Backbone as CSV, one residue per row, in Angstrom:
resi,resn,N_x,N_y,N_z,CA_x,CA_y,CA_z,C_x,C_y,C_z
1,MET,131.815,-22.418,28.330,130.884,-22.461,27.590,131.153,-22.801,26.138
2,ASP,130.266,-23.671,25.810,130.218,-24.747,24.481,130.192,-23.527,23.302
3,ILE,131.053,-23.277,22.681,130.771,-22.050,21.747,130.493,-22.756,20.575
4,ALA,130.870,-24.028,20.167,129.823,-24.742,18.911,128.468,-24.628,19.366
5,SER,127.916,-24.955,19.872,126.233,-25.067,20.447,125.682,-23.426,20.329
6,VAL,126.369,-22.527,21.117,125.945,-20.936,20.944,125.919,-20.629,19.351
7,ASP,127.113,-20.842,18.257,127.261,-20.714,17.432,126.209,-21.173,16.527
8,GLU,125.768,-22.436,16.441,124.778,-22.899,16.266,123.255,-22.001,16.629
9,LEU,123.034,-21.506,17.912,121.915,-21.443,18.077,121.967,-20.186,17.498
10,LEU,122.742,-19.374,17.182,122.990,-17.585,16.594,122.672,-17.861,14.943
11,THR,123.419,-19.147,14.682,123.303,-19.126,13.031,122.066,-20.099,12.467
12,THR,121.253,-20.646,13.648,120.269,-21.138,12.880,118.411,-20.809,13.418
13,THR,118.539,-19.502,14.009,117.437,-19.324,14.755,116.842,-18.400,13.326
14,ARG,115.837,-18.760,12.727,115.495,-18.270,11.718,113.940,-17.340,11.537
15,SER,113.847,-16.591,10.758,112.527,-16.288,10.751,111.465,-17.546,10.482
16,VAL,110.733,-17.770,11.272,109.820,-18.718,11.331,108.534,-18.433,10.943
17,ARG,107.912,-18.876,9.725,106.347,-18.341,9.377,105.544,-19.624,9.162
18,ARG,105.707,-20.267,8.273,105.511,-21.712,7.615,105.689,-22.425,8.653
19,ARG,106.771,-22.797,9.299,106.722,-24.082,10.016,106.284,-24.028,11.614
20,LEU,105.275,-23.063,12.026,104.836,-22.665,13.273,103.696,-24.013,13.540
21,ASP,103.510,-24.402,14.245,102.583,-25.335,14.594,101.346,-24.585,15.341
22,LEU,100.356,-24.926,14.653,99.361,-24.155,14.989,98.462,-24.776,15.832
23,VAL,98.471,-26.043,16.020,97.842,-26.868,16.893,98.430,-27.266,18.248
24,ARG,99.624,-27.152,18.258,100.464,-27.510,19.767,100.214,-26.427,20.828
25,PRO,99.759,-26.474,21.936,99.955,-25.351,23.018,100.837,-24.881,23.320
26,VAL,100.816,-23.531,23.983,102.288,-23.245,24.195,102.000,-22.506,25.793
27,GLY,102.591,-23.362,26.816,102.413,-22.720,28.052,102.809,-21.618,28.566
28,ARG,101.845,-20.937,29.316,102.428,-19.886,29.993,103.996,-19.645,30.525
29,ASP,104.363,-21.069,31.255,105.529,-21.208,32.193,106.694,-20.705,30.818
30,VAL,106.918,-21.225,29.488,107.749,-21.176,28.378,107.717,-19.922,28.170
31,ILE,106.510,-18.755,27.911,106.944,-17.717,27.467,107.458,-16.765,28.621
32,MET,107.221,-17.063,29.799,107.821,-16.162,30.943,109.187,-16.673,30.912
33,GLU,109.504,-17.754,30.796,111.193,-17.829,30.956,111.594,-17.552,29.958
34,CYS,111.482,-16.975,28.549,111.899,-16.686,27.921,111.942,-15.172,28.034
35,LEU,110.816,-14.579,28.217,110.585,-13.033,28.834,111.534,-12.661,29.552
36,GLN,112.125,-13.852,30.966,113.141,-13.567,31.864,114.489,-13.302,31.247
37,ILE,114.816,-13.985,30.361,116.159,-14.081,29.529,116.166,-12.971,28.901
38,ALA,115.404,-12.133,28.115,115.099,-11.231,27.728,115.383,-10.042,27.932
39,MET,114.740,-9.981,29.457,115.416,-8.802,30.093,116.601,-8.620,30.780
40,GLN,117.481,-9.721,30.566,118.974,-9.626,30.903,119.794,-8.814,29.519
41,ALA,119.105,-8.667,28.600,119.527,-7.724,27.303,120.296,-6.396,27.848
42,PRO,121.131,-6.238,27.112,121.611,-4.892,27.223,120.226,-3.733,27.502
43,THR,120.362,-2.418,28.411,118.901,-2.006,28.186,119.936,-0.168,28.137
44,ALA,119.547,0.562,27.247,120.190,1.913,27.098,119.937,2.824,28.739
45,SER,120.871,3.289,28.799,121.030,4.004,30.123,119.980,3.628,31.202
46,ASN,120.413,2.067,31.246,119.484,1.553,32.577,118.238,1.759,32.632
47,ALA,117.604,1.972,31.310,116.101,2.798,31.411,115.031,1.304,31.591
48,GLN,115.529,0.157,31.248,114.483,-0.758,32.097,113.244,-0.568,31.431
49,ASP,112.752,0.330,29.987,111.618,0.344,30.518,111.086,-0.379,29.304
50,TRP,110.959,-1.128,28.984,110.339,-2.394,28.229,109.335,-3.034,28.432
51,ARG,108.243,-3.200,28.082,107.024,-4.117,28.360,106.596,-5.032,27.372
52,TRP,106.075,-5.951,27.804,105.609,-7.334,26.723,104.269,-7.492,27.108
53,LEU,103.484,-7.522,26.108,102.208,-7.826,26.135,102.103,-8.938,25.436
54,VAL,101.312,-10.048,25.851,101.265,-11.151,25.327,99.573,-11.309,25.200
55,ILE,99.547,-12.055,24.154,98.035,-12.112,23.642,97.906,-13.621,23.153
56,THR,97.119,-14.425,24.029,96.669,-15.654,23.604,95.131,-15.910,23.508
57,ASP,94.040,-14.534,23.872,92.618,-14.522,24.006,92.623,-14.982,22.236
58,PRO,91.466,-15.710,21.813,91.541,-16.380,20.363,91.211,-15.326,19.641
59,GLY,89.816,-14.315,20.163,89.055,-13.222,19.529,90.363,-12.256,19.260
60,LYS,91.037,-11.513,20.276,92.035,-10.903,19.881,93.246,-11.208,18.968
61,ARG,93.344,-12.398,19.047,94.748,-12.827,17.915,93.753,-12.691,16.649
62,ALA,92.681,-13.013,16.625,91.913,-12.795,14.952,91.655,-11.329,14.449
63,ALA,91.710,-10.393,15.982,91.525,-9.072,15.630,92.364,-8.746,15.182
64,ILE,93.589,-9.127,15.542,95.190,-8.400,15.343,95.359,-9.302,13.816
65,ALA,95.036,-10.365,13.938,95.444,-10.791,12.222,94.768,-10.038,11.503
66,LYS,93.436,-9.510,11.741,92.745,-9.131,10.808,93.299,-7.826,10.021
67,ILE,93.747,-6.756,11.247,94.000,-5.535,10.715,95.539,-6.032,10.213
68,TYR,96.457,-7.110,10.532,97.681,-7.664,9.825,97.450,-7.743,8.105
69,ARG,96.556,-8.426,8.427,96.073,-8.834,6.868,95.718,-7.717,6.015
70,SER,94.784,-6.797,6.302,94.570,-5.820,5.774,95.546,-4.809,5.177
71,ILE,96.857,-4.977,5.548,97.920,-4.373,5.402,98.903,-4.764,4.652
72,GLY,98.935,-5.802,4.899,99.801,-7.171,4.176,99.091,-7.299,2.514
73,GLU,98.351,-7.461,2.191,97.051,-8.246,1.176,97.110,-6.458,0.205
74,GLN,97.744,-5.300,1.003,97.673,-4.012,-0.255,99.103,-4.480,-1.059
75,TYR,99.840,-5.077,-0.350,101.534,-4.715,-1.001,102.134,-5.970,-1.576
76,LEU,102.136,-6.959,-0.646,102.880,-8.057,-0.271,102.789,-8.908,-1.684
77,PRO,101.552,-9.145,-2.096,101.340,-10.074,-3.463,102.442,-9.173,-4.969
78,ARG,102.009,-7.947,-4.529,102.914,-7.176,-5.846,104.461,-7.209,-5.619
79,MET,104.871,-7.004,-4.195,106.158,-6.991,-4.152,106.791,-8.536,-4.347
80,ALA,105.767,-9.458,-3.935,106.695,-11.119,-4.149,106.510,-11.173,-6.056
81,ALA,105.251,-10.802,-7.056,105.354,-10.913,-8.143,106.543,-10.185,-8.972
82,SER,106.866,-9.268,-8.536,108.057,-8.286,-9.130,109.390,-8.455,-9.061
83,GLU,109.258,-9.194,-7.418,110.615,-9.476,-7.262,111.584,-10.483,-8.091
84,SER,112.824,-10.430,-8.363,113.721,-10.982,-9.087,114.537,-12.063,-8.354
85,ASP,114.776,-11.756,-6.885,116.065,-12.132,-6.094,114.654,-13.684,-5.477
86,PRO,115.336,-14.887,-6.027,114.504,-16.148,-5.552,114.519,-15.868,-3.812
87,GLN,115.583,-15.486,-2.942,115.568,-15.709,-1.701,114.400,-14.517,-1.046
88,THR,114.589,-13.562,-1.770,113.750,-12.428,-1.445,112.312,-12.890,-1.427
89,ARG,111.971,-13.439,-2.866,110.781,-13.765,-3.273,110.211,-14.874,-2.407
90,ARG,110.910,-15.598,-1.830,110.178,-16.591,-1.228,110.212,-16.105,0.207
91,VAL,110.727,-15.214,0.543,110.772,-14.395,2.008,109.267,-13.680,1.794
92,LEU,109.154,-12.894,0.471,107.645,-12.068,0.685,106.296,-13.410,0.579
93,ARG,106.756,-14.078,-0.388,105.816,-15.259,-0.262,105.316,-16.046,0.903
94,SER,106.503,-16.403,2.053,106.159,-16.733,2.993,105.686,-15.605,3.870
95,ALA,106.084,-14.078,3.853,105.190,-13.508,4.599,103.740,-13.179,4.273
96,LEU,103.522,-13.376,2.803,102.021,-13.509,2.934,100.969,-14.644,3.220
97,THR,101.861,-15.851,3.091,100.781,-17.038,3.895,100.956,-16.640,5.679
98,LEU,101.469,-16.017,5.998,101.321,-15.482,7.552,100.118,-14.792,7.588
99,THR,99.804,-13.918,6.687,98.720,-12.695,6.646,97.233,-13.940,6.725
100,ASP,97.470,-15.013,6.312,96.347,-16.244,6.345,96.159,-16.787,7.685
101,THR,97.456,-16.988,8.454,97.485,-18.076,9.371,97.722,-17.359,10.994
102,LEU,98.123,-16.091,10.641,98.170,-15.174,12.026,97.350,-15.728,13.059
103,ALA,95.983,-15.739,12.676,95.136,-15.699,13.762,95.139,-17.320,14.683
104,ASP,95.587,-18.262,14.319,96.170,-19.510,14.423,96.779,-19.377,14.978
105,VAL,97.936,-18.822,15.140,99.196,-18.782,15.928,99.123,-18.527,17.302
106,PRO,99.358,-19.502,18.297,98.801,-19.776,19.477,99.274,-18.726,20.536
107,VAL,100.130,-17.833,20.163,100.728,-16.714,21.062,101.033,-15.621,20.501
108,HIS,100.936,-14.242,20.092,101.255,-13.095,20.092,102.076,-12.057,21.242
109,VAL,102.980,-11.851,20.922,103.860,-11.212,21.746,104.149,-9.510,21.138
110,ILE,103.642,-8.767,21.994,104.121,-7.202,21.504,105.153,-6.807,22.261
111,PRO,106.458,-6.730,21.855,107.303,-5.963,22.586,106.782,-4.369,22.444
112,CYS,107.141,-3.768,23.790,106.839,-2.130,23.709,107.530,-1.398,24.493
113,LEU,107.588,-0.027,24.506,108.319,0.849,25.193,107.739,1.805,26.080
114,GLN,108.195,2.268,27.089,107.029,3.057,27.985,107.480,5.002,28.073
115,ARG,107.536,4.722,26.329,107.964,5.998,26.149,107.247,6.165,24.761
116,ARG,107.140,7.214,23.974,106.894,8.059,22.602,108.214,8.466,22.077
117,PHE,108.520,8.576,20.920,109.462,9.114,20.533,109.653,9.638,19.103
118,ASP,108.289,10.091,18.986,108.076,10.372,17.627,108.599,11.598,17.062
119,GLY,109.358,11.918,16.269,109.576,13.276,15.709,111.232,13.427,16.776
120,ASN,111.214,12.897,17.944,112.585,13.111,18.632,113.903,13.422,17.667
121,ASP,115.187,13.898,18.620,116.200,13.998,17.850,116.552,12.471,17.713
122,PRO,117.417,11.987,16.450,117.676,10.494,16.377,118.267,10.301,17.549
123,VAL,119.003,10.688,17.811,119.896,10.009,19.199,118.819,9.373,20.374
124,VAL,118.125,9.946,20.477,116.557,9.687,21.493,116.184,8.589,20.666
125,ALA,115.419,8.360,19.730,115.166,7.169,18.981,116.313,6.179,19.170
126,SER,117.305,6.565,18.943,118.382,5.636,18.634,118.405,4.476,20.077
127,SER,118.560,5.239,21.275,118.730,4.886,22.497,117.559,4.048,23.139
128,ALA,116.494,4.047,22.457,115.189,3.610,22.678,115.075,2.266,22.043
129,TRP,115.637,2.394,20.951,115.676,0.917,20.187,116.519,0.508,20.460
130,ALA,117.914,1.110,20.914,119.016,-0.399,21.669,118.511,-0.477,22.630
131,SER,117.078,-0.432,23.368,117.133,-1.405,24.016,116.036,-2.623,24.176
132,ILE,115.069,-2.159,23.029,114.425,-3.238,22.813,114.530,-4.023,21.744
133,ILE,115.405,-3.952,20.945,116.071,-4.446,19.777,117.017,-5.891,20.600
134,PRO,117.897,-5.492,21.031,118.376,-6.502,22.010,117.604,-7.322,22.748
135,ALA,116.383,-6.849,23.692,115.676,-7.847,24.350,114.625,-8.257,23.050
136,GLY,114.414,-8.202,22.122,113.618,-8.541,21.493,114.157,-10.118,20.673
137,TRP,115.823,-9.867,20.394,116.367,-10.851,20.274,116.724,-11.933,20.139
138,SER,116.679,-11.263,21.924,117.281,-12.375,22.971,116.278,-13.129,23.321
139,PHE,114.972,-12.558,23.141,113.668,-13.277,23.079,113.648,-14.954,22.569
140,MET,113.901,-14.198,20.915,113.753,-15.255,19.786,114.577,-16.298,20.004
141,LEU,116.089,-15.533,20.920,117.023,-17.043,20.551,116.737,-17.906,21.777
142,ALA,115.817,-17.209,22.903,115.451,-18.084,23.897,114.440,-19.169,23.517
143,LEU,113.594,-18.580,22.117,112.653,-19.652,21.672,113.318,-20.987,20.964
144,ARG,113.962,-20.442,20.465,114.555,-20.933,19.634,115.244,-22.340,20.588
145,SER,116.100,-21.849,21.524,116.257,-23.089,22.123,116.004,-24.265,22.965
146,ARG,114.433,-23.570,23.111,113.228,-24.691,23.615,112.221,-24.860,22.522
147,GLY,112.625,-24.972,21.112,111.902,-25.924,20.176,110.737,-24.975,19.779
148,LEU,110.791,-23.507,19.971,109.745,-22.878,19.779,110.369,-21.692,18.327
149,GLY,109.557,-21.307,17.619,110.045,-19.616,16.937,109.149,-18.885,16.248
150,SER,109.418,-17.710,16.217,108.732,-17.038,15.822,109.446,-16.091,14.506
151,VAL,108.974,-15.010,14.451,109.004,-13.756,13.371,109.056,-12.417,13.764
152,TRP,110.402,-11.759,13.156,110.268,-10.643,13.912,109.332,-9.677,12.866
153,THR,107.874,-9.242,13.194,107.785,-8.866,11.942,107.047,-6.870,12.676
154,THR,106.849,-6.415,11.585,106.363,-4.754,12.076,105.282,-4.274,11.219
155,MET,104.752,-5.253,10.336,103.588,-4.657,9.796,102.531,-4.145,10.252
156,HIS,102.113,-4.402,11.199,100.700,-4.272,12.117,101.237,-2.828,12.381
157,LEU,102.558,-2.349,12.677,102.730,-0.981,12.624,102.035,0.307,12.151
158,ALA,101.745,-0.123,11.030,101.004,0.625,10.021,99.601,1.276,10.633
159,LYS,99.082,0.325,11.041,97.847,0.885,12.310,98.360,0.642,13.609
160,GLU,99.169,1.275,13.961,99.359,0.926,15.410,98.470,1.241,16.107
161,ARG,97.862,2.304,16.092,96.866,2.971,16.869,95.204,1.989,16.875
162,GLU,95.136,1.317,15.757,93.991,0.259,16.039,94.433,-0.998,16.790
163,VAL,95.389,-1.284,16.841,95.744,-2.420,17.389,96.324,-1.838,19.324
164,ALA,96.452,-0.985,19.473,96.592,0.068,20.666,95.244,-0.140,21.262
165,GLU,93.948,0.561,20.430,92.845,0.516,21.051,92.448,-0.975,21.415
166,LEU,92.550,-1.495,20.518,92.075,-3.321,20.586,92.500,-3.642,21.779
167,LEU,93.696,-3.356,22.526,94.568,-4.090,23.542,94.716,-3.498,24.411
168,GLY,93.946,-2.033,24.587,94.204,-0.651,25.535,95.314,-0.623,25.762
169,ILE,96.371,-0.169,25.079,97.813,0.265,24.915,97.707,1.644,24.970
170,PRO,98.318,2.132,26.387,98.308,3.727,26.336,98.512,4.442,25.487
171,ASP,98.151,5.701,24.673,99.020,6.524,23.959,100.834,6.765,24.391
172,THR,101.172,6.550,25.262,102.358,7.231,25.946,103.449,5.812,25.374
173,VAL,102.652,4.593,24.878,103.751,3.268,24.836,103.694,3.320,23.495
174,THR,105.289,2.841,23.187,105.449,2.841,21.510,105.237,1.235,21.340
175,GLN,104.925,0.610,20.060,104.790,-1.044,20.118,105.747,-1.067,18.865
176,ALA,106.729,-1.978,19.412,108.301,-2.592,18.459,107.912,-3.372,17.588
177,ALA,107.301,-4.028,17.629,107.145,-5.365,16.790,106.061,-6.022,16.991
178,LEU,105.672,-7.285,16.132,104.739,-8.054,16.692,105.599,-9.745,16.476
179,PHE,105.565,-10.328,17.866,106.096,-11.685,17.738,104.977,-12.974,17.547
180,PRO,104.800,-13.486,16.492,103.621,-14.771,16.340,104.341,-16.055,17.098
181,VAL,104.256,-16.346,18.000,104.955,-17.616,18.622,104.141,-18.868,18.722
182,ALA,105.160,-19.908,18.378,104.585,-21.391,18.382,105.833,-22.193,18.421
183,TYR,105.502,-23.276,18.846,106.557,-24.462,18.255,106.409,-24.485,17.029
184,THR,107.992,-24.853,16.785,108.247,-25.099,15.553,107.883,-26.646,15.062
185,ILE,107.282,-26.899,13.668,107.476,-28.193,12.903,109.058,-28.635,12.356
186,GLY,109.457,-29.067,13.650,110.921,-29.655,13.406,111.701,-28.619,13.688
187,THR,113.317,-29.279,14.106,113.983,-28.063,14.760,115.055,-28.026,13.937
188,ASP,115.146,-28.314,12.886,116.095,-28.737,11.844,116.845,-27.375,10.824
189,PHE,116.650,-26.416,11.235,116.838,-24.865,10.909,118.351,-24.842,10.164
190,LYS,118.913,-24.197,9.584,120.196,-24.219,8.850,120.377,-22.636,8.833
191,PRO,121.744,-22.182,8.647,122.121,-20.855,7.989,121.736,-20.295,6.948
192,ALA,121.215,-19.152,6.819,120.947,-18.352,5.507,121.884,-18.297,4.806
193,ALA,121.912,-17.898,3.601,122.533,-17.803,2.081,123.124,-16.418,2.707
194,ARG,124.693,-15.874,3.363,124.655,-14.846,3.361,126.388,-14.651,2.655
195,PRO,126.645,-13.277,2.488,127.768,-12.942,1.708,128.700,-12.955,2.740
196,PRO,129.949,-13.650,2.345,130.976,-13.435,3.081,131.628,-12.352,3.829
197,ALA,131.633,-12.522,4.952,131.992,-11.194,6.039,132.989,-10.044,5.105
198,GLU,133.969,-10.581,4.562,134.867,-9.760,3.769,134.389,-9.133,2.988
199,THR,133.181,-9.460,2.249,132.800,-8.733,1.152,132.009,-7.246,1.592
200,ILE,131.529,-7.508,3.162,130.615,-6.159,3.669,131.479,-5.382,4.460
201,THR,132.791,-5.544,4.831,133.402,-5.561,6.123,134.563,-4.450,5.343
202,TYR,134.765,-2.905,5.582,135.638,-2.236,5.786,136.679,-1.793,7.191
203,TRP,137.877,-1.448,6.998,138.654,-1.509,7.976,139.095,0.269,7.677
204,ASP,139.006,0.879,9.007,139.664,1.823,8.975,138.894,3.285,8.265
205,GLY,137.837,3.235,7.696,137.581,4.140,6.434,136.543,3.566,5.449
206,TRP,135.547,4.227,5.026,134.466,3.508,4.232,135.216,3.566,2.740
207,ALA,135.223,2.127,2.376,135.540,1.631,0.910,134.915,2.048,-0.315
208,GLN,135.844,2.686,-1.058,134.350,3.141,-2.151,134.198,1.898,-3.432
209,SER,133.376,1.926,-3.758,133.131,0.951,-4.658,133.557,1.223,-6.170
């Protein structure tokens, strides 16, 4: 295994919003390849109860984007204006930009779980997320290796039922996220600014600050 290549993939798979190519088509085959890889991720209790909803229909993408924008426009501008950290402010402004372009992103992917766990024991909920989160991240890594990008968004979940009605998602299914998928404009992504691991790691007990 080429450790350098693996490390580059892991450290440069970024949340892509502004650099999504809204014109270049994304074929069904490449999406299916990435989903097949995602299905190799660990799944809690071997449940394998993830499901993937892929939306390419322009009308449905526009409807999802309208719901998404109705949520984002309520608080993203205010948060961006009041944020003092430059990196966080850039992220918020980028998220606001996505509310305007989401309808034009050629593919929307919604990872789902074939169960509900609203109000359940935290262990049950944690087990459910332990299945879909690794699979979702594997999907995004597979996209990156093929010149595509995405961003893990959850904002539409504030109106999950509206999206469910639009797409015919049963009441027994939980939507976990929304991935806008497109080829990226350029592939020269770099690691993000993060603190040294030593500053956020404790050994054998919680360190008091």
